[in-house]
Coordinates of C-alpha atoms in Angstrom, one line a residue:
M1 CA 8.8 -53.5 42.3
P2 CA 6.5 -54.8 45.0
I3 CA 3.8 -52.8 46.6
S4 CA 3.7 -53.8 50.3
N5 CA 1.3 -53.1 53.1
I6 CA -1.5 -52.4 50.5
I7 CA -4.6 -53.7 52.2
N8 CA -6.2 -52.3 55.4
R9 CA -9.8 -53.3 55.3
T10 CA -12.1 -50.4 56.2
I11 CA -15.9 -50.9 56.4
M12 CA -17.5 -47.8 55.1
K13 CA -21.0 -47.0 56.4
K14 CA -22.7 -50.3 55.6
A15 CA -21.6 -53.9 55.6
S16 CA -22.0 -53.9 51.8
I17 CA -19.7 -50.9 51.3
L18 CA -16.1 -51.9 51.6
Y19 CA -13.4 -49.3 51.1
I20 CA -10.3 -51.5 51.2
A21 CA -7.7 -49.0 52.1
A22 CA -3.9 -49.2 51.9
S23 CA -2.1 -48.2 55.0
A24 CA 0.7 -47.1 52.8
L25 CA 1.7 -47.5 49.1
L26 CA 5.4 -48.0 49.4
F27 CA 7.4 -48.3 46.2
T28 CA 10.7 -50.0 47.1
A29 CA 13.3 -51.6 45.0
C30 CA 14.3 -55.1 46.1
E31 CA 15.4 -58.4 44.6
S32 CA 13.8 -61.8 45.1
K33 CA 15.8 -65.0 45.1
L34 CA 12.8 -67.0 44.0
D35 CA 10.6 -66.2 41.0
V36 CA 7.4 -66.8 43.1
E37 CA 4.6 -64.2 43.3
P38 CA 3.8 -63.5 47.0
T39 CA 0.3 -64.3 48.3
D40 CA 0.3 -61.7 51.0
Q41 CA 0.9 -58.6 49.0
L42 CA 0.2 -57.0 45.6
T43 CA 3.1 -56.4 43.3
D44 CA 3.3 -54.4 40.1
A45 CA 3.1 -57.8 38.4
T46 CA -0.3 -58.5 40.0
V47 CA -2.0 -55.2 40.9
W48 CA -2.8 -54.2 37.3
K49 CA -3.6 -57.7 36.1
T50 CA -7.3 -57.7 37.1
P51 CA -9.9 -54.9 37.6
S52 CA -10.6 -56.2 41.1
N53 CA -6.9 -55.8 42.1
A54 CA -6.7 -52.3 40.4
N55 CA -9.9 -51.3 42.3
L56 CA -8.0 -51.9 45.6
F57 CA -5.7 -49.2 44.5
L58 CA -8.6 -46.9 43.5
N59 CA -10.2 -47.5 46.9
D60 CA -7.1 -46.2 48.6
I61 CA -7.3 -43.0 46.6
Y62 CA -10.9 -42.6 47.8
N63 CA -9.7 -43.4 51.3
A64 CA -7.4 -40.4 51.1
L65 CA -10.3 -38.0 50.4
N66 CA -10.3 -35.0 52.7
P67 CA -13.1 -32.5 53.2
G68 CA -10.8 -29.6 53.7
P69 CA -7.3 -28.2 53.9
Q70 CA -6.1 -30.4 56.8
S71 CA -8.2 -33.4 58.0
T72 CA -7.2 -35.6 60.9
V73 CA -8.3 -38.9 62.3
F74 CA -10.1 -37.0 65.0
T75 CA -12.4 -34.6 63.1
N76 CA -13.1 -35.4 59.5
V77 CA -15.4 -32.4 58.8
P78 CA -15.2 -29.6 56.2
S79 CA -12.0 -27.8 56.3
E80 CA -10.6 -28.3 59.8
I81 CA -7.5 -28.5 61.7
S82 CA -8.5 -31.0 64.5
N83 CA -11.2 -29.0 66.3
D84 CA -10.7 -25.7 64.4
P85 CA -13.1 -25.6 61.4
L86 CA -12.5 -23.2 58.5
D87 CA -15.4 -21.0 59.4
N88 CA -13.3 -20.0 62.5
F89 CA -11.1 -18.3 59.9
S90 CA -14.0 -16.1 58.8
D91 CA -16.5 -13.8 60.3
N92 CA -18.9 -16.7 61.0
S93 CA -17.3 -17.9 64.2
I94 CA -14.4 -17.6 66.6
S95 CA -12.6 -20.6 68.1
G96 CA -13.5 -21.6 71.6
P97 CA -11.4 -20.8 74.7
L98 CA -8.6 -23.3 73.8
A99 CA -4.9 -23.0 73.6
G100 CA -2.8 -23.4 70.5
I101 CA -5.7 -22.9 68.0
P102 CA -4.5 -21.7 64.6
S103 CA -7.5 -19.6 63.7
Y104 CA -7.2 -17.6 67.0
E105 CA -3.4 -17.5 67.5
A106 CA -2.1 -17.5 64.0
F107 CA -4.7 -16.4 61.5
A108 CA -6.4 -13.7 63.6
Q109 CA -3.0 -12.3 64.6
G110 CA -1.6 -12.4 61.1
S111 CA 1.4 -14.3 62.3
Y112 CA 1.5 -16.9 59.7
G113 CA 3.9 -17.0 56.8
P114 CA 6.1 -19.3 54.6
S115 CA 8.1 -20.4 57.6
A116 CA 5.1 -20.7 59.8
P117 CA 2.2 -21.9 57.6
I118 CA -1.1 -22.8 59.0
F119 CA -2.0 -25.8 56.9
T120 CA 1.4 -27.3 57.1
P121 CA 1.0 -30.8 55.5
H122 CA -1.6 -29.8 52.9
W123 CA 0.7 -29.4 49.9
K124 CA 2.6 -32.6 50.6
N125 CA -0.6 -34.6 51.2
M126 CA -2.4 -33.4 48.1
Y127 CA 0.6 -34.1 45.8
A128 CA 0.9 -37.6 47.4
N129 CA -2.7 -38.2 46.5
I130 CA -2.2 -36.7 43.0
R131 CA 0.7 -39.1 42.5
K132 CA -1.5 -42.0 43.4
C133 CA -4.0 -40.9 40.8
N134 CA -1.3 -40.5 38.2
V135 CA 0.0 -44.0 38.9
F136 CA -3.4 -45.5 38.7
I137 CA -4.3 -43.7 35.4
E138 CA -1.0 -44.6 33.7
N139 CA -1.3 -48.3 34.7
V140 CA -5.0 -48.8 34.1
T141 CA -4.7 -47.1 30.7
A142 CA -2.0 -49.6 29.7
A143 CA -3.8 -52.6 31.4
D144 CA -5.4 -55.4 29.4
F145 CA -9.0 -54.5 30.5
D146 CA -11.9 -54.0 28.2
D147 CA -13.0 -50.4 27.6
A148 CA -16.3 -50.8 29.4
T149 CA -14.3 -51.7 32.6
K150 CA -11.5 -49.1 32.1
K151 CA -13.5 -46.0 31.4
P152 CA -15.5 -45.6 34.6
M153 CA -12.4 -46.5 36.7
L154 CA -10.2 -43.9 34.9
A155 CA -13.0 -41.4 35.1
Q156 CA -13.2 -41.8 38.9
A157 CA -9.4 -41.3 39.2
R158 CA -9.5 -38.2 37.0
F159 CA -12.3 -36.7 39.1
L160 CA -10.4 -37.4 42.3
R161 CA -7.2 -35.9 40.9
A162 CA -9.2 -32.8 40.0
Y163 CA -10.6 -32.7 43.5
Y164 CA -7.1 -32.7 45.0
Y165 CA -5.9 -30.0 42.6
K166 CA -8.9 -27.8 43.5
S167 CA -8.1 -28.3 47.2
L168 CA -4.7 -26.9 46.6
M169 CA -5.9 -24.0 44.4
D170 CA -8.4 -22.9 47.1
L171 CA -5.5 -22.0 49.3
Y172 CA -2.6 -21.2 47.1
G173 CA -4.0 -20.2 43.6
G174 CA -2.1 -21.7 40.7
V175 CA 0.0 -24.8 41.4
P176 CA 2.1 -27.1 39.2
I177 CA 0.0 -29.4 37.1
I178 CA 1.5 -32.9 37.1
T179 CA -0.2 -35.7 35.2
V180 CA 2.4 -38.4 35.2
P181 CA 4.2 -40.3 38.0
L182 CA 7.5 -38.6 38.9
N183 CA 10.6 -40.5 39.9
R184 CA 13.7 -38.5 41.0
E185 CA 16.1 -41.4 40.4
E186 CA 15.0 -41.7 36.7
Q187 CA 14.2 -38.1 35.9
G188 CA 16.5 -36.1 38.1
D189 CA 15.8 -32.4 38.3
A190 CA 13.1 -32.8 35.5
I191 CA 10.6 -33.6 38.3
F192 CA 10.7 -30.0 39.4
N193 CA 7.9 -28.0 37.8
P194 CA 7.0 -24.3 38.0
R195 CA 3.5 -23.2 39.0
N196 CA 0.8 -23.1 36.4
T197 CA -1.4 -20.0 36.5
F198 CA -4.7 -20.1 38.2
E199 CA -6.4 -19.8 34.8
E200 CA -4.5 -22.8 33.5
C201 CA -5.4 -24.8 36.5
T202 CA -9.1 -23.9 36.2
A203 CA -9.0 -24.9 32.5
F204 CA -7.4 -28.2 33.5
I205 CA -10.1 -28.9 36.1
Q206 CA -12.8 -28.0 33.6
K207 CA -11.5 -30.4 31.0
E208 CA -10.9 -33.2 33.5
C209 CA -14.4 -33.0 34.9
E210 CA -16.1 -32.8 31.6
E211 CA -14.3 -35.8 30.2
A212 CA -14.7 -37.7 33.5
A213 CA -18.4 -37.0 33.6
A214 CA -18.8 -38.6 30.2
D215 CA -17.8 -41.9 31.6
L216 CA -19.3 -41.7 35.1
P217 CA -22.8 -42.9 36.0
L218 CA -25.7 -40.5 36.6
K219 CA -26.5 -42.5 39.8
V220 CA -24.8 -45.2 41.8
A221 CA -26.4 -48.1 43.8
A222 CA -26.6 -47.7 47.6
K223 CA -23.7 -50.1 48.1
D224 CA -21.5 -47.7 46.1
A225 CA -22.5 -44.5 48.0
G226 CA -19.5 -42.1 48.0
R227 CA -18.4 -43.0 44.5
A228 CA -18.1 -40.3 41.9
T229 CA -21.0 -39.6 39.6
K230 CA -21.7 -37.2 36.7
G231 CA -23.2 -34.8 39.3
A232 CA -20.1 -34.9 41.4
A233 CA -17.8 -34.1 38.5
W234 CA -20.1 -31.2 37.4
A235 CA -20.4 -29.9 40.9
L236 CA -16.6 -29.8 41.2
E237 CA -16.3 -28.1 37.8
G238 CA -19.1 -25.7 38.5
E239 CA -17.7 -24.6 41.8
Q240 CA -14.3 -24.0 40.3
L241 CA -15.7 -22.0 37.4
L242 CA -17.7 -19.9 40.0
Y243 CA -14.5 -19.3 42.0
A244 CA -12.7 -18.3 38.8
G245 CA -15.5 -15.8 37.9
K246 CA -16.3 -17.5 34.7
W247 CA -19.9 -16.7 35.1
T248 CA -21.6 -17.9 31.9
E249 CA -19.7 -21.3 32.0
A250 CA -20.4 -21.7 35.7
A251 CA -24.1 -21.1 35.2
A252 CA -24.2 -23.6 32.4
V253 CA -22.5 -26.4 34.3
N254 CA -24.7 -25.9 37.4
L255 CA -27.8 -25.8 35.3
K256 CA -26.7 -29.1 33.8
I257 CA -26.9 -30.6 37.3
M258 CA -30.3 -29.1 37.8
N259 CA -31.6 -30.6 34.6
A260 CA -29.7 -33.9 34.8
G261 CA -32.6 -36.0 35.9
A262 CA -30.6 -37.6 38.7
G263 CA -33.2 -37.1 41.3
Y264 CA -31.5 -34.3 43.2
D265 CA -33.7 -32.2 45.4
L266 CA -33.7 -30.3 48.7
Y267 CA -34.1 -32.5 51.8
P268 CA -37.3 -31.3 53.6
D269 CA -35.7 -30.7 57.0
Y270 CA -32.5 -28.6 57.0
G271 CA -31.6 -29.4 60.6
Q272 CA -31.8 -33.2 60.0
L273 CA -30.0 -33.1 56.7
F274 CA -26.5 -33.4 58.2
L275 CA -27.2 -36.2 60.7
P276 CA -26.1 -39.9 60.2
A277 CA -29.7 -41.2 60.1
N278 CA -30.4 -39.2 56.9
E279 CA -27.1 -39.3 55.1
D280 CA -26.9 -40.0 51.3
N281 CA -30.3 -38.4 50.9
Q282 CA -31.6 -36.8 47.7
E283 CA -29.8 -33.5 48.4
V284 CA -26.3 -35.0 48.6
I285 CA -24.3 -34.9 45.4
F286 CA -20.9 -36.0 46.8
D287 CA -19.7 -36.7 50.3
V288 CA -16.8 -38.3 52.1
Q289 CA -18.0 -41.5 53.8
Y290 CA -17.2 -42.3 57.4
A291 CA -18.2 -45.0 59.9
A292 CA -18.2 -44.7 63.7
N293 CA -15.3 -46.6 65.3
V294 CA -13.8 -47.4 61.9
K295 CA -13.1 -44.1 60.2
G296 CA -15.1 -41.7 62.4
E297 CA -14.7 -38.4 64.2
I298 CA -15.4 -36.8 67.5
K299 CA -16.7 -33.4 66.6
E300 CA -19.5 -33.8 69.2
K301 CA -16.8 -33.5 71.8
Y302 CA -15.1 -30.5 70.2
W303 CA -18.2 -28.6 69.1
N304 CA -20.8 -29.1 71.9
P305 CA -21.2 -26.4 74.6
V306 CA -18.8 -26.6 77.5
K307 CA -21.4 -28.3 79.7
V308 CA -24.3 -30.4 78.4
S309 CA -26.7 -32.8 80.0
D310 CA -24.7 -35.9 79.1
G311 CA -21.1 -34.6 79.6
G312 CA -19.0 -31.7 78.4
G313 CA -17.8 -30.4 75.1
W314 CA -15.0 -28.0 74.2
G315 CA -17.2 -25.2 72.8
A316 CA -14.6 -25.0 70.0
V317 CA -16.9 -23.1 67.6
N318 CA -18.5 -19.9 68.8
P319 CA -20.8 -18.4 66.1
T320 CA -20.6 -14.6 66.0
Q321 CA -23.3 -12.0 66.4
D322 CA -22.3 -10.8 62.9
L323 CA -23.6 -14.1 61.5
V324 CA -26.7 -14.1 63.8
D325 CA -27.6 -10.6 62.5
D326 CA -27.7 -11.9 58.9
Y327 CA -30.5 -14.4 59.7
E328 CA -33.8 -12.9 58.4
F329 CA -37.1 -12.9 60.3
L330 CA -40.0 -14.7 58.8
D331 CA -41.1 -11.5 57.0
G332 CA -37.9 -11.6 54.9
K333 CA -36.1 -8.8 56.7
T334 CA -33.3 -8.6 59.2
E335 CA -33.2 -6.6 62.3
G336 CA -31.0 -4.0 60.5
E337 CA -33.6 -3.8 57.7
G338 CA -36.3 -3.0 60.2
S339 CA -38.2 -6.3 60.4
A340 CA -41.6 -5.9 62.0
M341 CA -41.1 -9.3 63.6
F342 CA -38.0 -8.3 65.6
D343 CA -38.7 -8.1 69.3
P344 CA -35.7 -6.7 71.3
A345 CA -37.0 -8.6 74.4
H346 CA -37.1 -11.9 72.4
P347 CA -34.5 -11.4 69.6
Y348 CA -34.3 -15.1 68.6
D349 CA -38.0 -15.6 68.0
N350 CA -39.6 -15.7 64.5
R351 CA -36.3 -16.3 62.6
D352 CA -35.4 -18.2 59.5
K353 CA -35.8 -21.9 60.3
R354 CA -32.1 -22.4 59.7
F355 CA -31.2 -20.2 62.7
E356 CA -32.5 -22.7 65.2
A357 CA -31.1 -25.6 63.2
T358 CA -27.6 -24.0 63.2
I359 CA -27.0 -22.0 66.4
I360 CA -27.4 -22.7 70.1
H361 CA -28.3 -19.5 71.9
D362 CA -29.4 -18.5 75.4
N363 CA -32.4 -20.5 76.5
S364 CA -31.9 -23.1 73.8
A365 CA -33.2 -26.6 74.5
W366 CA -30.3 -29.0 73.8
K367 CA -30.1 -32.7 74.5
S368 CA -32.1 -33.1 77.7
G369 CA -31.4 -29.6 79.1
I370 CA -31.4 -25.9 78.6
I371 CA -28.3 -24.0 77.6
Y372 CA -27.8 -20.6 79.2
T373 CA -25.2 -18.1 77.9
R374 CA -26.5 -15.2 80.0
L375 CA -24.5 -13.9 82.9
G376 CA -25.5 -14.6 86.5
V377 CA -26.6 -18.2 86.4
P378 CA -24.7 -20.0 89.2
N379 CA -22.1 -22.6 88.2
N380 CA -22.7 -22.0 84.5
S381 CA -19.8 -23.1 82.3
N382 CA -21.6 -21.9 79.1
E383 CA -22.0 -18.2 80.0
L384 CA -20.3 -15.6 77.9
D385 CA -16.8 -14.6 78.7
A386 CA -15.5 -12.6 75.7
A387 CA -11.9 -13.3 76.7
G388 CA -12.6 -17.0 77.0
A389 CA -11.4 -17.1 80.6
G390 CA -12.2 -20.3 82.5
G391 CA -13.1 -22.3 79.5
K392 CA -16.3 -20.4 78.7
G393 CA -17.6 -19.2 75.3
R394 CA -16.5 -16.0 73.6
T395 CA -19.7 -15.0 71.8
G396 CA -22.7 -16.2 73.7
Y397 CA -23.4 -18.8 71.0
F398 CA -22.5 -22.4 70.3
L399 CA -22.8 -24.6 67.2
K400 CA -25.7 -26.9 66.6
K401 CA -25.5 -27.7 62.9
M402 CA -23.9 -31.0 62.2
V403 CA -23.7 -31.9 65.9
D404 CA -25.7 -35.0 66.7
P405 CA -27.6 -34.6 70.0
A406 CA -27.8 -38.4 70.3
I407 CA -24.0 -38.7 70.5
V408 CA -22.4 -38.5 73.9
P409 CA -19.5 -36.0 73.7
G410 CA -16.3 -37.9 73.2
V411 CA -17.9 -40.9 71.4
S412 CA -17.0 -41.4 67.8
S413 CA -19.6 -40.5 65.2
G414 CA -19.9 -41.8 61.7
A415 CA -21.5 -38.8 60.1
N416 CA -20.4 -38.3 56.5
S417 CA -18.9 -35.0 55.3
I418 CA -21.0 -33.4 52.6
I419 CA -18.8 -31.7 50.0
W420 CA -21.6 -30.6 47.5
R421 CA -25.3 -30.7 47.9
Y422 CA -28.2 -29.5 45.8
A423 CA -28.8 -26.3 47.7
E424 CA -25.3 -25.1 46.9
V425 CA -25.8 -25.9 43.2
L426 CA -28.9 -23.7 43.2
L427 CA -27.0 -20.9 44.9
N428 CA -24.0 -21.3 42.6
Y429 CA -26.3 -21.1 39.6
A430 CA -28.1 -18.1 40.9
E431 CA -24.9 -16.2 41.5
A432 CA -23.3 -17.1 38.2
Q433 CA -26.5 -16.4 36.2
N434 CA -27.0 -13.0 38.0
E435 CA -23.4 -12.0 37.3
A436 CA -23.7 -13.1 33.7
S437 CA -27.2 -11.8 32.8
G438 CA -28.8 -10.1 35.8
A439 CA -31.6 -11.1 38.0
D440 CA -33.8 -13.0 35.6
A441 CA -36.6 -15.4 36.4
T442 CA -34.3 -18.4 36.7
V443 CA -32.2 -16.6 39.4
Y444 CA -35.4 -15.9 41.4
D445 CA -36.6 -19.5 41.0
A446 CA -33.3 -20.9 42.3
M447 CA -33.1 -18.5 45.2
N448 CA -36.8 -18.9 46.2
K449 CA -36.5 -22.6 46.3
V450 CA -33.8 -22.4 48.9
R451 CA -35.7 -19.8 50.9
A452 CA -38.9 -21.7 50.9
R453 CA -37.4 -24.6 52.9
A454 CA -36.2 -22.0 55.4
G455 CA -39.8 -20.7 55.8
L456 CA -38.9 -17.3 54.2
P457 CA -41.0 -15.4 51.6
A458 CA -40.0 -15.1 48.0
L459 CA -37.6 -12.3 47.2
P460 CA -39.2 -9.0 46.2
A461 CA -39.6 -8.5 42.5
G462 CA -37.6 -6.0 40.5
L463 CA -34.2 -6.4 42.2
T464 CA -31.3 -4.9 40.3
Q465 CA -28.2 -7.0 39.7
A466 CA -26.4 -5.4 42.6
Q467 CA -29.4 -5.9 44.9
M468 CA -29.7 -9.5 43.9
R469 CA -25.9 -9.9 44.4
A470 CA -26.3 -8.8 48.0
R471 CA -29.2 -11.2 48.6
I472 CA -27.4 -14.1 47.0
R473 CA -24.3 -13.5 49.2
R474 CA -26.4 -13.3 52.3
E475 CA -28.3 -16.4 51.4
R476 CA -25.1 -18.3 50.7
R477 CA -23.7 -17.3 54.0
I478 CA -26.7 -18.6 55.9
E479 CA -27.4 -21.7 53.9
M480 CA -23.7 -22.9 53.8
A481 CA -22.7 -21.8 57.3
F482 CA -20.1 -24.1 58.8
E483 CA -19.6 -26.1 55.6
G484 CA -16.2 -24.6 54.9
K485 CA -17.2 -22.2 52.2
R486 CA -17.3 -18.8 53.9
L487 CA -13.5 -17.9 53.8
F488 CA -13.2 -18.8 50.2
D489 CA -16.3 -16.6 49.4
L490 CA -14.7 -13.7 51.3
W491 CA -11.5 -14.2 49.3
R492 CA -13.1 -14.5 45.8
W493 CA -15.5 -11.6 46.4
K494 CA -12.5 -9.5 47.5
I495 CA -14.3 -8.2 50.6
A496 CA -12.2 -9.8 53.3
E497 CA -10.4 -6.5 54.2
Q498 CA -13.7 -4.8 54.5
V499 CA -15.3 -7.5 56.7
F500 CA -12.2 -7.9 58.9
S501 CA -11.7 -4.1 59.3
K502 CA -14.0 -4.1 62.4
P503 CA -14.1 -6.4 65.5
L504 CA -16.4 -9.4 65.4
R505 CA -19.3 -9.2 67.9
A506 CA -20.8 -11.2 70.7
M507 CA -24.1 -11.1 72.7
K508 CA -24.0 -10.2 76.3
I509 CA -27.2 -11.0 78.2
T510 CA -27.8 -9.7 81.8
G511 CA -30.8 -9.7 84.1
T512 CA -33.0 -12.3 85.7
G513 CA -36.1 -14.3 84.7
T514 CA -37.9 -12.6 81.8
N515 CA -36.3 -9.2 82.5
L516 CA -33.3 -9.6 80.3
T517 CA -31.1 -7.1 78.6
Y518 CA -29.4 -8.0 75.3
E519 CA -26.3 -6.0 74.4
K520 CA -24.0 -6.5 71.4
V521 CA -20.4 -6.3 72.4
N522 CA -17.0 -6.9 70.9
A523 CA -15.9 -10.5 71.1
G524 CA -12.5 -11.2 72.7
G525 CA -10.1 -12.2 70.0
G526 CA -12.6 -11.0 67.4
K527 CA -10.3 -8.6 65.6
I528 CA -8.7 -10.3 62.6
T529 CA -5.5 -8.9 61.0
F530 CA -5.8 -9.0 57.3
V531 CA -3.4 -7.4 54.7
A532 CA -5.2 -7.2 51.4
T533 CA -1.9 -7.1 49.4
K534 CA -1.1 -10.7 50.4
N535 CA -3.7 -12.4 52.6
Y536 CA -6.1 -13.4 49.8
R537 CA -3.8 -16.5 49.4
M538 CA -2.1 -18.6 51.9
P539 CA 1.7 -18.6 51.7
I540 CA 3.3 -21.6 50.1
P541 CA 5.4 -23.4 52.8
Q542 CA 9.1 -22.5 52.7
T543 CA 10.0 -26.2 52.8
V544 CA 8.2 -26.6 49.4
I545 CA 10.2 -23.8 47.8
A546 CA 13.4 -25.1 49.3
Q547 CA 12.8 -28.4 47.6
N548 CA 11.7 -26.9 44.3
P549 CA 13.5 -23.7 43.3
K550 CA 11.0 -23.3 40.4
I551 CA 8.1 -22.6 42.8
E552 CA 7.4 -18.9 43.2
Q553 CA 6.0 -17.6 46.5
N554 CA 2.6 -15.9 46.5
P555 CA 3.0 -12.1 46.5
N556 CA 4.3 -10.1 49.5
Y557 CA 5.1 -13.1 51.7

């Protein structure tokens, strides 16, 4: 059974990193009149003969890695649909003034459902990737390779399979666990499996990651950047255990990463952490590798303000005033907590360092110009228009984090997508340990390490478990903003109905010169419809249920 079209060569990041990607793995039945092995394709007779051939298949599984529910060739960034990142589905940001945007027209309106899902191809794509993993695991297990060669290859495939399963679980909850290749012609209706429970899926990921970690390296050489390591397997496991509320186990796994001796640490400059010049630094535990003009993205076009000094963006991500209000001032308090450093005439001064690294606000220096979101500046495409009329922003803010100022909007960038980094591990540990045992010294240590980089003081002593919980949740929101985590946090904490019960806010600035007035107003399109009895999971697409009658829909869809 030949495998055709298996090799598309993709140079990943450096000349020494080759991810040789299959354009498609097509299993077709055909007959050959001559018993001659083809030289221009790999067949079942050859692909599993040597480790190097099998690694071509493994490279294709890596090539299918996605950083979120629906990645495209245009914007391979955490959890996006083209130019609509997953934070637009939360209280962190609102989509820019563009037509046909799912977060604005489907999610916010509550108009999605089984027959009109938002992440349409996600189920199909993830199970296609899982099938590749199953094919690889079955054939490499049976191959005549020595164990020292087999074990790390199989461990990588098991890690990747667990990653794809978690990507499904984040949206849908429990899904069918399938660990062997399915073939309708041979197995008939036996290929149809019911959903496993969320708990069963969590246990599966935990087991897969632990066993994979045993055979994965602690570190990889620079030429193998992007390959799975022990830390990557533990980060996946630790996050899933956190999402499942298995606090003691989640704390233990994240602590294992902290004590692994792999050299993980916080990168000194938060703002520079996400740019191509600094990728694969000491903070990165696992990322998806890209290369400009090979496998790149154009987020600089989508996310830049509408008008910048070297062109124009789409302003597709408008951070909310709600997020801005959660950034502390350098005395460790927010405006709402009565910070002595808050000046109503200069509300953006003296903030947490991550604020300037993340958000473009009125009077921000950006590229070789100044961005104004205030009203009254002539010919200003970036000024606030809460309704988004005329292509302007909805909140008075634009996104800076992960946007490379050196890239001209519209030019492909090769920035990697970070999936897990050390700061998240510290916050995951702090949350799990606080829930398991309260605000002990190790919780303070993890939190204060993250805060110190941001220029913030240590947390006050003597916090109760509930008080520490609130501080951890705020810290996580700020540190992980626009990395595709916020919606899942709102879901797992079961606070989405509370958060979405009031309109999201914008900043309206009027006046001239230094005589400006700052007024918080409702953002157009900032009211999100959320039904607690069903919207904590996405609906499984009706097409999936039509194909497999054993699949039960999520409640109340």
